[in-house]
Amino acid sequence: MTGIRELAQRLNLSIGTVSRALNGKPDVNEQTRTRVLEAANAMGYVPNQAGRALRSGATGVVGFMMQTGSEITGEGDVFFMSVFDGVQAVFARHQLDLVALLCSSEEDPDAYMQRVVARGFADALIISATKRQDHRIDYLADRKIPFIALGRSLTDAGHPWLDLDFEGMAEVGVERLVDKGHRRIGVYAPLDDTNLGYVFIDAYRNALEQRGIVFDPDLVFRAHPNERGGHEIAHAIAAMPPDKRPTAFILTNELMTLGFYNGLNQVGLPPGRKFAVISRDSPQTHFLVPKLTSFRLSLRDLGISLAEALLATMPAYAAHYPLGVVKKIVPLELVEGDSDMPAPR
């Protein structure tokens, strides 16, 4: 196996310069870095990661903490895989590696976080599924571990975060459905204290009140964020008295849409014909009939923004990403389909 000394001699560079280039240090110009990386690849150079970690105190690994389990991911979640692609595209520029940290739905996220930190195998962390009050944020901030949150929280440690524009989804979705004559608009909210539920319901309530519609708590349906949850909501709607049930629905979770469509068809409320639906876009929803009216964003671009915002807070990479502490709401684009028909007369 080629050593770093031989690599430096071949390139007529100092060992220090080669080492800094391989580790993505900002004081190496891009031309030299490219030359070193190409030569390392051609010569089959593989750094001794364990030795590097001992010498520098860095592992070259960033962990992405996410919760798993059928109640959360259903039959398959492409959201995180697409985000991962964008994150790793950025990390690859600096020879960093992304590792998924899978917290079971049966385990306490706080306890899982403490175990991950205690083992010290990641230089930084990305956390998701942020709670209204999230102890993980204070825990990481107190230990000065670089991290970014995918999702807002009332817990504020001055940390970077990115979140989807759930307020925009509520405002645009309600406006569109009210313009089509709907007055009873149902929405989904998580069963737990995930913060996105609070953000969305508050915005939904405000959007209704601005249009003279009284908020009805019976139109907020809570279920697991998966296909089965969407299916159960459809059946719960059908069980309501006809004058009490919603005529339209806004889903913030893309996984639920397939089950919701199927359930509505089963109970005689076919979407786009007798019931209006607006949801989040995903690769699976592209095959739904009628075409789904949906909110869309590039998940890969979201991952890129997430990674760059994290590196902007880390001294070794901040010169590459002079962004400061990023706190950003990511907009979504409404793509018109045929699923949100006018209210029945």
mmCIF file of C-alpha atoms in Angstrom:
data_model
loop_
_atom_site.group_PDB
_atom_site.id
_atom_site.type_symbol
_atom_site.label_atom_id
_atom_site.label_comp_id
_atom_site.label_asym_id
_atom_site.label_seq_id
_atom_site.Cartn_x
_atom_site.Cartn_y
_atom_site.Cartn_z
ATOM 1 C CA MET A 1 0.000 0.000 0.000
ATOM 2 C CA THR A 2 1.369 3.380 -1.026
ATOM 3 C CA GLY A 3 2.311 5.611 1.924
ATOM 4 C CA ILE A 4 1.911 9.359 2.246
ATOM 5 C CA ARG A 5 5.696 9.817 2.129
ATOM 6 C CA GLU A 6 5.924 8.096 -1.259
ATOM 7 C CA LEU A 7 2.945 10.120 -2.500
ATOM 8 C CA ALA A 8 4.638 13.369 -1.439
ATOM 9 C CA GLN A 9 7.912 12.383 -3.110
ATOM 10 C CA ARG A 10 6.152 11.492 -6.355
ATOM 11 C CA LEU A 11 4.468 14.919 -6.418
ATOM 12 C CA ASN A 12 7.530 16.813 -5.166
ATOM 13 C CA LEU A 13 5.442 18.280 -2.343
ATOM 14 C CA SER A 14 5.927 18.314 1.385
ATOM 15 C CA ILE A 15 4.194 15.655 3.460
ATOM 16 C CA GLY A 16 2.335 18.440 5.282
ATOM 17 C CA THR A 17 0.946 19.864 2.039
ATOM 18 C CA VAL A 18 -0.179 16.441 0.865
ATOM 19 C CA SER A 19 -1.767 15.709 4.243
ATOM 20 C CA ARG A 20 -3.665 19.007 4.269
ATOM 21 C CA ALA A 21 -4.860 18.459 0.700
ATOM 22 C CA LEU A 22 -6.120 14.977 1.522
ATOM 23 C CA ASN A 23 -7.915 16.297 4.602
ATOM 24 C CA GLY A 24 -9.641 19.149 2.782
ATOM 25 C CA LYS A 25 -7.860 21.940 4.661
ATOM 26 C CA PRO A 26 -8.688 25.436 3.353
ATOM 27 C CA ASP A 27 -5.050 26.604 3.085
ATOM 28 C CA VAL A 28 -4.384 24.370 0.053
ATOM 29 C CA ASN A 29 -5.335 25.799 -3.340
ATOM 30 C CA GLU A 30 -7.754 23.827 -5.476
ATOM 31 C CA GLN A 31 -5.222 23.060 -8.213
ATOM 32 C CA THR A 32 -2.841 21.419 -5.727
ATOM 33 C CA ARG A 33 -5.695 19.608 -4.007
ATOM 34 C CA THR A 34 -6.932 18.177 -7.305
ATOM 35 C CA ARG A 35 -3.404 17.107 -8.254
ATOM 36 C CA VAL A 36 -2.916 15.341 -4.910
ATOM 37 C CA LEU A 37 -6.294 13.577 -5.031
ATOM 38 C CA GLU A 38 -5.784 12.376 -8.594
ATOM 39 C CA ALA A 39 -2.302 11.068 -7.783
ATOM 40 C CA ALA A 40 -3.538 9.364 -4.600
ATOM 41 C CA ASN A 41 -6.269 7.632 -6.555
ATOM 42 C CA ALA A 42 -3.889 6.550 -9.321
ATOM 43 C CA MET A 43 -1.324 5.199 -6.821
ATOM 44 C CA GLY A 44 -3.902 3.432 -4.677
ATOM 45 C CA TYR A 45 -3.148 5.519 -1.596
ATOM 46 C CA VAL A 46 -5.531 4.810 1.290
ATOM 47 C CA PRO A 47 -5.066 6.897 4.476
ATOM 48 C CA ASN A 48 -4.848 5.143 7.800
ATOM 49 C CA GLN A 49 -8.074 6.488 9.272
ATOM 50 C CA ALA A 50 -7.411 5.218 12.777
ATOM 51 C CA GLY A 51 -3.983 6.855 12.839
ATOM 52 C CA ARG A 52 -5.356 10.074 11.414
ATOM 53 C CA ALA A 53 -8.047 10.201 14.083
ATOM 54 C CA LEU A 54 -5.501 9.686 16.851
ATOM 55 C CA ARG A 55 -3.198 12.408 15.519
ATOM 56 C CA SER A 56 -5.810 15.031 14.692
ATOM 57 C CA GLY A 57 -8.672 14.190 17.017
ATOM 58 C CA ALA A 58 -10.943 14.075 13.945
ATOM 59 C CA THR A 59 -12.610 11.056 12.379
ATOM 60 C CA GLY A 60 -13.681 12.467 8.994
ATOM 61 C CA VAL A 61 -17.194 11.186 9.710
ATOM 62 C CA VAL A 62 -20.459 13.115 10.103
ATOM 63 C CA GLY A 63 -23.450 11.307 11.562
ATOM 64 C CA PHE A 64 -27.039 11.850 10.419
ATOM 65 C CA MET A 65 -29.454 10.838 13.167
ATOM 66 C CA MET A 66 -32.887 9.694 12.017
ATOM 67 C CA GLN A 67 -35.659 7.630 13.552
ATOM 68 C CA THR A 68 -36.695 4.338 11.983
ATOM 69 C CA GLY A 69 -39.449 1.766 12.339
ATOM 70 C CA SER A 70 -42.555 0.847 10.347
ATOM 71 C CA GLU A 71 -44.645 3.428 12.204
ATOM 72 C CA ILE A 72 -42.333 6.167 10.914
ATOM 73 C CA THR A 73 -40.905 5.041 7.583
ATOM 74 C CA GLY A 74 -43.767 2.805 6.455
ATOM 75 C CA GLU A 75 -42.938 0.623 3.491
ATOM 76 C CA GLY A 76 -39.950 2.730 2.461
ATOM 77 C CA ASP A 77 -38.822 6.327 2.874
ATOM 78 C CA VAL A 78 -37.111 7.960 -0.114
ATOM 79 C CA PHE A 79 -37.021 11.369 1.579
ATOM 80 C CA PHE A 80 -33.843 10.754 3.541
ATOM 81 C CA MET A 81 -32.099 8.813 0.779
ATOM 82 C CA SER A 82 -32.478 11.807 -1.548
ATOM 83 C CA VAL A 83 -31.302 14.201 1.166
ATOM 84 C CA PHE A 84 -28.312 11.933 1.876
ATOM 85 C CA ASP A 85 -27.259 12.166 -1.774
ATOM 86 C CA GLY A 86 -27.008 15.938 -1.558
ATOM 87 C CA VAL A 87 -25.226 15.872 1.800
ATOM 88 C CA GLN A 88 -22.583 13.399 0.623
ATOM 89 C CA ALA A 89 -22.035 15.367 -2.594
ATOM 90 C CA VAL A 90 -20.766 18.230 -0.422
ATOM 91 C CA PHE A 91 -18.842 16.058 2.028
ATOM 92 C CA ALA A 92 -17.016 14.310 -0.818
ATOM 93 C CA ARG A 93 -15.345 17.633 -1.664
ATOM 94 C CA HIS A 94 -13.527 17.399 1.677
ATOM 95 C CA GLN A 95 -13.076 13.622 1.981
ATOM 96 C CA LEU A 96 -15.742 13.453 4.672
ATOM 97 C CA ASP A 97 -18.120 10.525 4.977
ATOM 98 C CA LEU A 98 -21.765 10.528 5.965
ATOM 99 C CA VAL A 99 -22.966 7.793 8.321
ATOM 100 C CA ALA A 100 -26.673 7.205 9.010
ATOM 101 C CA LEU A 101 -27.389 6.791 12.725
ATOM 102 C CA LEU A 102 -30.635 4.862 12.985
ATOM 103 C CA CYS A 103 -32.563 5.390 16.198
ATOM 104 C CA SER A 104 -35.296 2.792 16.587
ATOM 105 C CA SER A 105 -38.802 4.081 17.238
ATOM 106 C CA GLU A 106 -38.684 1.951 20.413
ATOM 107 C CA GLU A 107 -35.666 3.818 21.812
ATOM 108 C CA ASP A 108 -35.525 7.207 23.518
ATOM 109 C CA PRO A 109 -33.806 9.658 21.102
ATOM 110 C CA ASP A 110 -32.092 11.460 23.982
ATOM 111 C CA ALA A 111 -30.530 8.245 25.299
ATOM 112 C CA TYR A 112 -29.485 7.260 21.784
ATOM 113 C CA MET A 113 -27.851 10.644 21.267
ATOM 114 C CA GLN A 114 -25.882 10.350 24.514
ATOM 115 C CA ARG A 115 -24.568 6.939 23.468
ATOM 116 C CA VAL A 116 -23.505 8.222 20.053
ATOM 117 C CA VAL A 117 -21.663 11.178 21.575
ATOM 118 C CA ALA A 118 -19.972 9.011 24.204
ATOM 119 C CA ARG A 119 -18.469 6.779 21.511
ATOM 120 C CA GLY A 120 -16.992 9.780 19.706
ATOM 121 C CA PHE A 121 -16.906 8.322 16.208
ATOM 122 C CA ALA A 122 -18.314 11.412 14.455
ATOM 123 C CA ASP A 123 -16.892 14.919 14.132
ATOM 124 C CA ALA A 124 -20.318 16.509 13.740
ATOM 125 C CA LEU A 125 -23.988 15.532 13.690
ATOM 126 C CA ILE A 126 -27.137 16.254 11.742
ATOM 127 C CA ILE A 127 -30.330 15.709 13.725
ATOM 128 C CA SER A 128 -33.859 15.428 12.350
ATOM 129 C CA ALA A 129 -37.438 15.018 13.605
ATOM 130 C CA THR A 130 -36.951 17.921 15.986
ATOM 131 C CA LYS A 131 -39.355 18.134 18.908
ATOM 132 C CA ARG A 132 -41.143 21.197 20.266
ATOM 133 C CA GLN A 133 -38.693 21.121 23.163
ATOM 134 C CA ASP A 134 -35.655 19.130 22.043
ATOM 135 C CA HIS A 135 -33.110 18.139 24.713
ATOM 136 C CA ARG A 136 -30.662 16.947 22.058
ATOM 137 C CA ILE A 137 -30.018 20.530 20.999
ATOM 138 C CA ASP A 138 -28.904 21.694 24.435
ATOM 139 C CA TYR A 139 -26.956 18.473 24.960
ATOM 140 C CA LEU A 140 -24.871 18.959 21.802
ATOM 141 C CA ALA A 141 -24.448 22.697 22.317
ATOM 142 C CA ASP A 142 -23.242 22.227 25.904
ATOM 143 C CA ARG A 143 -20.575 19.815 24.653
ATOM 144 C CA LYS A 144 -19.591 22.114 21.777
ATOM 145 C CA ILE A 145 -20.204 19.400 19.209
ATOM 146 C CA PRO A 146 -20.843 20.877 15.731
ATOM 147 C CA PHE A 147 -24.377 20.059 14.566
ATOM 148 C CA ILE A 148 -27.271 21.249 12.457
ATOM 149 C CA ALA A 149 -30.960 20.458 12.820
ATOM 150 C CA LEU A 150 -33.279 19.519 9.988
ATOM 151 C CA GLY A 151 -36.295 21.148 11.580
ATOM 152 C CA ARG A 152 -37.014 24.007 13.950
ATOM 153 C CA SER A 153 -37.559 23.805 17.699
ATOM 154 C CA LEU A 154 -38.435 26.152 20.546
ATOM 155 C CA THR A 155 -35.139 24.986 22.058
ATOM 156 C CA ASP A 156 -32.679 27.556 20.767
ATOM 157 C CA ALA A 157 -28.936 27.169 21.332
ATOM 158 C CA GLY A 158 -27.976 29.607 18.589
ATOM 159 C CA HIS A 159 -27.478 26.585 16.353
ATOM 160 C CA PRO A 160 -27.967 26.327 12.574
ATOM 161 C CA TRP A 161 -31.135 24.767 11.199
ATOM 162 C CA LEU A 162 -33.083 24.282 7.988
ATOM 163 C CA ASP A 163 -36.799 23.554 7.865
ATOM 164 C CA LEU A 164 -39.483 23.223 5.212
ATOM 165 C CA ASP A 165 -41.973 26.041 4.762
ATOM 166 C CA PHE A 166 -44.923 24.433 6.535
ATOM 167 C CA GLU A 167 -46.482 27.861 7.066
ATOM 168 C CA GLY A 168 -46.423 28.385 3.305
ATOM 169 C CA MET A 169 -48.028 24.991 2.738
ATOM 170 C CA ALA A 170 -50.866 25.905 5.092
ATOM 171 C CA GLU A 171 -51.388 29.381 3.640
ATOM 172 C CA VAL A 172 -51.249 28.384 -0.030
ATOM 173 C CA GLY A 173 -53.188 25.157 0.485
ATOM 174 C CA VAL A 174 -56.026 26.769 2.441
ATOM 175 C CA GLU A 175 -56.246 29.709 0.036
ATOM 176 C CA ARG A 176 -56.441 27.399 -2.974
ATOM 177 C CA LEU A 177 -59.131 25.184 -1.438
ATOM 178 C CA VAL A 178 -61.214 28.085 -0.124
ATOM 179 C CA ASP A 179 -61.128 29.662 -3.596
ATOM 180 C CA LYS A 180 -62.569 26.391 -4.879
ATOM 181 C CA GLY A 181 -65.475 26.655 -2.452
ATOM 182 C CA HIS A 182 -64.281 24.396 0.360
ATOM 183 C CA ARG A 183 -65.089 25.451 3.918
ATOM 184 C CA ARG A 184 -64.365 22.231 5.809
ATOM 185 C CA ILE A 185 -60.688 21.499 5.191
ATOM 186 C CA GLY A 186 -59.054 18.633 7.082
ATOM 187 C CA VAL A 187 -55.368 18.410 7.907
ATOM 188 C CA TYR A 188 -52.891 15.889 9.283
ATOM 189 C CA ALA A 189 -50.836 16.343 12.461
ATOM 190 C CA PRO A 190 -48.283 13.973 14.048
ATOM 191 C CA LEU A 191 -49.189 11.925 17.105
ATOM 192 C CA ASP A 192 -46.121 13.080 19.032
ATOM 193 C CA ASP A 193 -44.595 16.475 19.844
ATOM 194 C CA THR A 194 -42.680 16.830 16.583
ATOM 195 C CA ASN A 195 -42.458 20.576 16.060
ATOM 196 C CA LEU A 196 -43.624 20.606 12.453
ATOM 197 C CA GLY A 197 -47.090 19.628 13.660
ATOM 198 C CA TYR A 198 -47.357 22.708 15.879
ATOM 199 C CA VAL A 199 -45.967 24.996 13.175
ATOM 200 C CA PHE A 200 -48.356 23.708 10.524
ATOM 201 C CA ILE A 201 -51.498 23.665 12.687
ATOM 202 C CA ASP A 202 -50.866 27.215 13.937
ATOM 203 C CA ALA A 203 -50.463 28.428 10.349
ATOM 204 C CA TYR A 204 -53.543 26.450 9.234
ATOM 205 C CA ARG A 205 -55.636 28.012 11.999
ATOM 206 C CA ASN A 206 -54.448 31.507 11.034
ATOM 207 C CA ALA A 207 -55.133 30.906 7.337
ATOM 208 C CA LEU A 208 -58.710 29.832 8.127
ATOM 209 C CA GLU A 209 -59.387 32.754 10.458
ATOM 210 C CA GLN A 210 -58.088 35.254 7.893
ATOM 211 C CA ARG A 211 -60.790 33.965 5.552
ATOM 212 C CA GLY A 212 -63.564 34.052 8.121
ATOM 213 C CA ILE A 213 -63.618 30.291 8.772
ATOM 214 C CA VAL A 214 -63.773 29.045 12.351
ATOM 215 C CA PHE A 215 -61.098 26.536 13.313
ATOM 216 C CA ASP A 216 -62.606 23.096 14.066
ATOM 217 C CA PRO A 217 -60.326 20.749 16.078
ATOM 218 C CA ASP A 218 -62.322 17.761 14.767
ATOM 219 C CA LEU A 219 -60.790 18.416 11.346
ATOM 220 C CA VAL A 220 -57.268 17.817 12.646
ATOM 221 C CA PHE A 221 -56.522 14.112 12.156
ATOM 222 C CA ARG A 222 -53.602 12.496 13.959
ATOM 223 C CA ALA A 223 -52.012 9.275 12.744
ATOM 224 C CA HIS A 224 -48.667 7.612 12.160
ATOM 225 C CA PRO A 225 -46.759 9.231 9.263
ATOM 226 C CA ASN A 226 -46.922 6.283 6.893
ATOM 227 C CA GLU A 227 -49.149 4.659 4.277
ATOM 228 C CA ARG A 228 -51.304 2.969 6.907
ATOM 229 C CA GLY A 229 -51.809 6.296 8.675
ATOM 230 C CA GLY A 230 -53.143 7.878 5.490
ATOM 231 C CA HIS A 231 -55.446 4.915 4.935
ATOM 232 C CA GLU A 232 -56.808 5.170 8.482
ATOM 233 C CA ILE A 233 -57.529 8.883 8.113
ATOM 234 C CA ALA A 234 -59.590 8.227 4.970
ATOM 235 C CA HIS A 235 -61.728 5.692 6.849
ATOM 236 C CA ALA A 236 -62.079 8.041 9.832
ATOM 237 C CA ILE A 237 -63.394 10.749 7.490
ATOM 238 C CA ALA A 238 -65.939 8.368 5.990
ATOM 239 C CA ALA A 239 -67.188 7.442 9.493
ATOM 240 C CA MET A 240 -68.109 11.072 10.239
ATOM 241 C CA PRO A 241 -71.637 12.444 9.587
ATOM 242 C CA PRO A 242 -71.710 13.867 6.047
ATOM 243 C CA ASP A 243 -72.328 17.416 7.290
ATOM 244 C CA LYS A 244 -69.374 17.218 9.701
ATOM 245 C CA ARG A 245 -66.729 15.607 7.531
ATOM 246 C CA PRO A 246 -64.205 17.603 5.499
ATOM 247 C CA THR A 247 -64.548 17.962 1.745
ATOM 248 C CA ALA A 248 -60.840 18.614 1.254
ATOM 249 C CA PHE A 249 -57.568 17.686 2.924
ATOM 250 C CA ILE A 250 -53.969 18.926 3.171
ATOM 251 C CA LEU A 251 -51.266 16.347 3.946
ATOM 252 C CA THR A 252 -47.776 17.448 4.989
ATOM 253 C CA ASN A 253 -46.331 13.925 4.778
ATOM 254 C CA GLU A 254 -45.655 12.408 1.365
ATOM 255 C CA LEU A 255 -45.631 8.804 2.627
ATOM 256 C CA MET A 256 -49.263 9.024 3.718
ATOM 257 C CA THR A 257 -50.586 10.007 0.293
ATOM 258 C CA LEU A 258 -50.675 6.527 -1.248
ATOM 259 C CA GLY A 259 -52.660 5.095 1.658
ATOM 260 C CA PHE A 260 -54.937 8.128 1.718
ATOM 261 C CA TYR A 261 -55.759 7.805 -1.987
ATOM 262 C CA ASN A 262 -56.457 4.099 -1.586
ATOM 263 C CA GLY A 263 -58.620 4.625 1.495
ATOM 264 C CA LEU A 264 -60.683 7.377 -0.133
ATOM 265 C CA ASN A 265 -61.412 5.126 -3.101
ATOM 266 C CA GLN A 266 -62.461 2.321 -0.759
ATOM 267 C CA VAL A 267 -64.964 4.485 1.135
ATOM 268 C CA GLY A 268 -66.559 6.009 -1.961
ATOM 269 C CA LEU A 269 -64.815 9.397 -1.829
ATOM 270 C CA PRO A 270 -62.501 9.162 -4.843
ATOM 271 C CA PRO A 271 -59.878 11.915 -4.840
ATOM 272 C CA GLY A 272 -60.366 14.570 -7.501
ATOM 273 C CA ARG A 273 -64.004 13.592 -8.007
ATOM 274 C CA LYS A 274 -65.710 13.661 -4.606
ATOM 275 C CA PHE A 275 -62.870 14.730 -2.346
ATOM 276 C CA ALA A 276 -60.061 17.277 -2.785
ATOM 277 C CA VAL A 277 -56.468 16.416 -1.828
ATOM 278 C CA ILE A 278 -53.256 18.452 -1.656
ATOM 279 C CA SER A 279 -50.090 16.769 -0.401
ATOM 280 C CA ARG A 280 -46.288 16.641 -0.638
ATOM 281 C CA ASP A 281 -44.648 15.441 -3.806
ATOM 282 C CA SER A 282 -42.589 12.235 -3.937
ATOM 283 C CA PRO A 283 -41.444 9.853 -6.698
ATOM 284 C CA GLN A 284 -44.276 7.451 -5.789
ATOM 285 C CA THR A 285 -47.015 10.079 -6.068
ATOM 286 C CA HIS A 286 -46.153 10.655 -9.730
ATOM 287 C CA PHE A 287 -48.061 7.462 -10.542
ATOM 288 C CA LEU A 288 -51.285 8.434 -8.788
ATOM 289 C CA VAL A 289 -54.516 8.968 -10.713
ATOM 290 C CA PRO A 290 -55.778 11.638 -10.754
ATOM 291 C CA LYS A 291 -52.540 13.624 -10.817
ATOM 292 C CA LEU A 292 -51.770 14.945 -7.346
ATOM 293 C CA THR A 293 -51.716 18.672 -6.645
ATOM 294 C CA SER A 294 -48.581 18.827 -4.555
ATOM 295 C CA PHE A 295 -45.843 20.852 -2.922
ATOM 296 C CA ARG A 296 -42.450 20.056 -4.407
ATOM 297 C CA LEU A 297 -38.821 20.762 -3.592
ATOM 298 C CA SER A 298 -35.480 19.277 -4.585
ATOM 299 C CA LEU A 299 -34.446 16.979 -1.745
ATOM 300 C CA ARG A 300 -30.931 16.736 -3.136
ATOM 301 C CA ASP A 301 -30.615 20.524 -3.038
ATOM 302 C CA LEU A 302 -31.947 20.440 0.519
ATOM 303 C CA GLY A 303 -29.163 17.998 1.408
ATOM 304 C CA ILE A 304 -26.543 20.230 -0.232
ATOM 305 C CA SER A 305 -27.758 23.252 1.738
ATOM 306 C CA LEU A 306 -27.813 21.216 4.933
ATOM 307 C CA ALA A 307 -24.213 20.043 4.516
ATOM 308 C CA GLU A 308 -22.859 23.458 3.547
ATOM 309 C CA ALA A 309 -24.610 25.118 6.489
ATOM 310 C CA LEU A 310 -23.066 22.572 8.861
ATOM 311 C CA LEU A 311 -19.547 22.981 7.456
ATOM 312 C CA ALA A 312 -19.918 26.761 7.726
ATOM 313 C CA THR A 313 -19.844 26.363 11.526
ATOM 314 C CA MET A 314 -16.755 24.137 11.578
ATOM 315 C CA PRO A 315 -13.390 26.003 11.663
ATOM 316 C CA ALA A 316 -11.673 23.584 9.273
ATOM 317 C CA TYR A 317 -14.242 24.276 6.523
ATOM 318 C CA ALA A 318 -15.777 27.678 7.322
ATOM 319 C CA ALA A 319 -13.500 29.481 4.835
ATOM 320 C CA HIS A 320 -15.132 27.481 2.038
ATOM 321 C CA TYR A 321 -18.652 28.368 3.221
ATOM 322 C CA PRO A 322 -18.763 31.884 4.713
ATOM 323 C CA LEU A 323 -22.458 31.584 5.542
ATOM 324 C CA GLY A 324 -22.452 32.273 9.263
ATOM 325 C CA VAL A 325 -25.061 30.444 11.333
ATOM 326 C CA VAL A 326 -27.767 29.462 8.859
ATOM 327 C CA LYS A 327 -31.387 29.534 10.028
ATOM 328 C CA LYS A 328 -33.467 29.065 6.931
ATOM 329 C CA ILE A 329 -36.999 28.126 5.933
ATOM 330 C CA VAL A 330 -36.899 26.298 2.601
ATOM 331 C CA PRO A 331 -39.769 27.209 0.230
ATOM 332 C CA LEU A 332 -41.801 24.642 -1.663
ATOM 333 C CA GLU A 333 -43.336 25.010 -5.123
ATOM 334 C CA LEU A 334 -47.016 24.237 -5.697
ATOM 335 C CA VAL A 335 -47.458 21.955 -8.719
ATOM 336 C CA GLU A 336 -51.042 21.912 -9.940
ATOM 337 C CA GLY A 337 -52.731 18.587 -10.560
ATOM 338 C CA ASP A 338 -56.258 17.247 -10.726
ATOM 339 C CA SER A 339 -56.753 16.033 -7.170
ATOM 340 C CA ASP A 340 -58.127 19.244 -5.628
ATOM 341 C CA MET A 341 -61.501 19.586 -7.348
ATOM 342 C CA PRO A 342 -64.031 22.302 -6.417
ATOM 343 C CA ALA A 343 -66.292 21.741 -3.419
ATOM 344 C CA PRO A 344 -69.419 19.712 -4.193
ATOM 345 C CA ARG A 345 -72.615 21.715 -4.300
#
